[in-house]
mmCIF file of C-alpha atoms in Angstrom:
data_model
loop_
_atom_site.group_PDB
_atom_site.id
_atom_site.type_symbol
_atom_site.label_atom_id
_atom_site.label_comp_id
_atom_site.label_asym_id
_atom_site.label_seq_id
_atom_site.Cartn_x
_atom_site.Cartn_y
_atom_site.Cartn_z
ATOM 1 C CA MET S 23 23.198 -16.043 -9.656
ATOM 2 C CA ALA S 24 23.552 -13.242 -12.177
ATOM 3 C CA ASN S 25 24.326 -9.772 -10.917
ATOM 4 C CA LEU S 26 21.280 -7.602 -11.655
ATOM 5 C CA GLU S 27 21.391 -3.845 -11.945
ATOM 6 C CA ALA S 28 18.728 -1.809 -10.152
ATOM 7 C CA GLN S 29 17.202 -0.736 -13.470
ATOM 8 C CA ASP S 30 16.880 -4.378 -14.575
ATOM 9 C CA VAL S 31 15.068 -5.244 -11.355
ATOM 10 C CA ARG S 32 12.723 -2.247 -11.750
ATOM 11 C CA GLU S 33 11.855 -3.388 -15.275
ATOM 12 C CA MET S 34 11.128 -6.914 -14.026
ATOM 13 C CA ILE S 35 8.886 -5.632 -11.222
ATOM 14 C CA GLY S 36 7.100 -2.871 -13.115
ATOM 15 C CA ARG S 37 5.937 -0.816 -10.161
ATOM 16 C CA PHE S 38 7.376 -1.083 -6.653
ATOM 17 C CA ARG S 39 4.713 -2.247 -4.181
ATOM 18 C CA VAL S 40 4.805 -1.066 -0.546
ATOM 19 C CA LEU S 41 2.575 -2.022 2.380
ATOM 20 C CA ILE S 42 2.421 0.721 4.996
ATOM 21 C CA ILE S 43 1.198 -0.344 8.420
ATOM 22 C CA GLY S 44 0.439 1.397 11.695
ATOM 23 C CA ARG S 45 -2.395 2.478 13.897
ATOM 24 C CA ALA S 46 -5.254 4.636 12.608
ATOM 25 C CA ASN S 47 -4.360 8.333 12.339
ATOM 26 C CA ALA S 48 -0.630 7.610 12.693
ATOM 27 C CA GLY S 49 0.042 9.772 9.635
ATOM 28 C CA LYS S 50 0.596 6.978 7.103
ATOM 29 C CA THR S 51 -0.964 8.829 4.177
ATOM 30 C CA THR S 52 0.763 12.082 5.171
ATOM 31 C CA ILE S 53 4.146 10.345 5.155
ATOM 32 C CA LEU S 54 3.412 8.856 1.732
ATOM 33 C CA GLN S 55 2.504 12.311 0.440
ATOM 34 C CA LYS S 56 5.853 13.653 1.696
ATOM 35 C CA VAL S 57 7.781 10.758 0.141
ATOM 36 C CA CYS S 58 5.951 11.260 -3.150
ATOM 37 C CA ASN S 59 6.452 15.046 -2.972
ATOM 38 C CA THR S 60 2.770 15.892 -3.232
ATOM 39 C CA THR S 61 -0.128 17.267 -1.228
ATOM 40 C CA ASP S 62 -2.641 15.531 -3.482
ATOM 41 C CA ASP S 63 -4.675 12.558 -2.329
ATOM 42 C CA PRO S 64 -3.755 9.271 -3.968
ATOM 43 C CA GLU S 65 -5.836 7.659 -6.658
ATOM 44 C CA ILE S 66 -7.311 4.439 -5.309
ATOM 45 C CA TYR S 67 -7.985 1.304 -7.342
ATOM 46 C CA ASP S 68 -9.823 -1.834 -6.341
ATOM 47 C CA THR S 69 -8.428 -5.333 -6.850
ATOM 48 C CA LYS S 70 -9.727 -5.387 -10.431
ATOM 49 C CA GLY S 71 -7.958 -2.138 -11.335
ATOM 50 C CA LYS S 72 -11.142 -0.047 -11.309
ATOM 51 C CA LYS S 73 -10.616 3.486 -9.998
ATOM 52 C CA ILE S 74 -12.560 4.191 -6.823
ATOM 53 C CA ASP S 75 -14.078 7.620 -6.233
ATOM 54 C CA ASN S 76 -11.854 9.239 -3.577
ATOM 55 C CA THR S 77 -14.770 11.153 -2.053
ATOM 56 C CA ALA S 78 -16.489 7.849 -1.339
ATOM 57 C CA VAL S 79 -13.526 6.484 0.622
ATOM 58 C CA THR S 80 -11.801 9.540 2.131
ATOM 59 C CA SER S 81 -13.717 9.541 5.413
ATOM 60 C CA SER S 82 -13.304 5.793 5.865
ATOM 61 C CA ILE S 83 -9.562 6.029 5.133
ATOM 62 C CA ASN S 84 -9.251 8.769 7.733
ATOM 63 C CA ARG S 85 -10.868 6.414 10.254
ATOM 64 C CA GLY S 86 -8.595 3.538 9.203
ATOM 65 C CA ASN S 87 -11.497 1.572 7.742
ATOM 66 C CA HIS S 88 -10.787 0.403 4.207
ATOM 67 C CA ASN S 89 -9.639 -2.522 2.094
ATOM 68 C CA ILE S 90 -5.925 -3.297 2.427
ATOM 69 C CA ALA S 91 -5.970 -4.880 -1.056
ATOM 70 C CA ASN S 92 -6.894 -1.556 -2.682
ATOM 71 C CA GLU S 93 -3.984 0.109 -4.468
ATOM 72 C CA MET S 94 -3.051 3.719 -3.757
ATOM 73 C CA VAL S 95 -1.101 5.533 -6.467
ATOM 74 C CA PHE S 96 0.081 9.127 -6.357
ATOM 75 C CA LYS S 97 0.199 10.912 -9.724
ATOM 76 C CA SER S 98 3.588 12.336 -8.754
ATOM 77 C CA SER S 99 5.039 8.819 -8.243
ATOM 78 C CA PRO S 100 3.375 6.392 -10.663
ATOM 79 C CA GLY S 101 6.198 3.861 -10.226
ATOM 80 C CA PHE S 102 4.928 2.987 -6.744
ATOM 81 C CA ILE S 103 1.825 1.195 -5.501
ATOM 82 C CA PHE S 104 0.965 1.585 -1.833
ATOM 83 C CA HIS S 105 -1.291 -0.593 0.278
ATOM 84 C CA ASP S 106 -2.514 1.007 3.489
ATOM 85 C CA SER S 107 -3.323 -1.275 6.386
ATOM 86 C CA CYS S 108 -6.381 -0.661 8.437
ATOM 87 C CA GLY S 109 -5.268 1.017 11.613
ATOM 88 C CA PHE S 110 -4.249 -1.282 14.418
ATOM 89 C CA GLU S 111 -6.013 -0.433 17.630
ATOM 90 C CA VAL S 112 -5.836 -2.114 21.007
ATOM 91 C CA GLY S 113 -7.750 -5.363 20.743
ATOM 92 C CA SER S 114 -8.165 -5.133 16.954
ATOM 93 C CA GLU S 115 -7.258 -8.733 16.217
ATOM 94 C CA LYS S 116 -9.377 -8.843 13.037
ATOM 95 C CA GLU S 117 -7.403 -6.063 11.320
ATOM 96 C CA PHE S 118 -4.131 -7.752 12.251
ATOM 97 C CA GLU S 119 -5.331 -11.097 10.871
ATOM 98 C CA ASN S 120 -6.472 -9.385 7.632
ATOM 99 C CA MET S 121 -3.006 -7.862 7.254
ATOM 100 C CA LYS S 122 -1.283 -11.208 7.837
ATOM 101 C CA GLU S 123 -3.532 -12.877 5.244
ATOM 102 C CA PHE S 124 -2.828 -10.099 2.726
ATOM 103 C CA ILE S 125 0.934 -10.432 3.225
ATOM 104 C CA SER S 126 0.744 -14.213 2.891
ATOM 105 C CA GLU S 127 -1.181 -13.925 -0.380
ATOM 106 C CA ARG S 128 1.321 -11.414 -1.751
ATOM 107 C CA VAL S 129 4.347 -13.455 -0.676
ATOM 108 C CA HIS S 130 3.037 -16.402 -2.649
ATOM 109 C CA ALA S 131 2.054 -14.391 -5.763
ATOM 110 C CA THR S 132 3.538 -15.950 -8.882
ATOM 111 C CA LYS S 133 4.120 -12.621 -10.646
ATOM 112 C CA LEU S 134 6.938 -10.550 -9.170
ATOM 113 C CA GLY S 135 5.010 -7.318 -9.743
ATOM 114 C CA GLU S 136 2.136 -8.530 -7.556
ATOM 115 C CA ARG S 137 4.339 -9.257 -4.550
ATOM 116 C CA ILE S 138 4.963 -6.855 -1.671
ATOM 117 C CA HIS S 139 8.447 -5.435 -2.142
ATOM 118 C CA ALA S 140 8.648 -3.533 1.140
ATOM 119 C CA ILE S 141 6.719 -3.166 4.391
ATOM 120 C CA TRP S 142 6.937 0.131 6.199
ATOM 121 C CA GLN S 143 5.721 0.449 9.793
ATOM 122 C CA VAL S 144 4.732 3.898 10.989
ATOM 123 C CA THR S 145 4.794 4.681 14.697
ATOM 124 C CA PRO S 146 3.728 8.146 15.787
ATOM 125 C CA SER S 147 6.087 10.081 18.013
#
């Protein structure tokens, strides 16, 4: 196998895609803001690439109720796409199954840029 440089891999992928998982109100979005060096809310896009009005989804995101397939992009870090899991609560089997289905779909994506490149689990202290 050829030895690829990091820059070559980044060009092949386009944008690096990260799934962040954890319970509701664990601070997932706050951590992403710190990593992306911003206090701004992310821009959110549906599965067709249409921008979603943040005011329409902010309260549901804060409650952990949203679509895991939606893409979150921070203006300060356009090279990254984040997917935020619905919060996992005790007995929330449906949310866990939705996450597993999403990961399975992304693992089998034919285009490298559509795959999940990293999964980050957040556990509050």
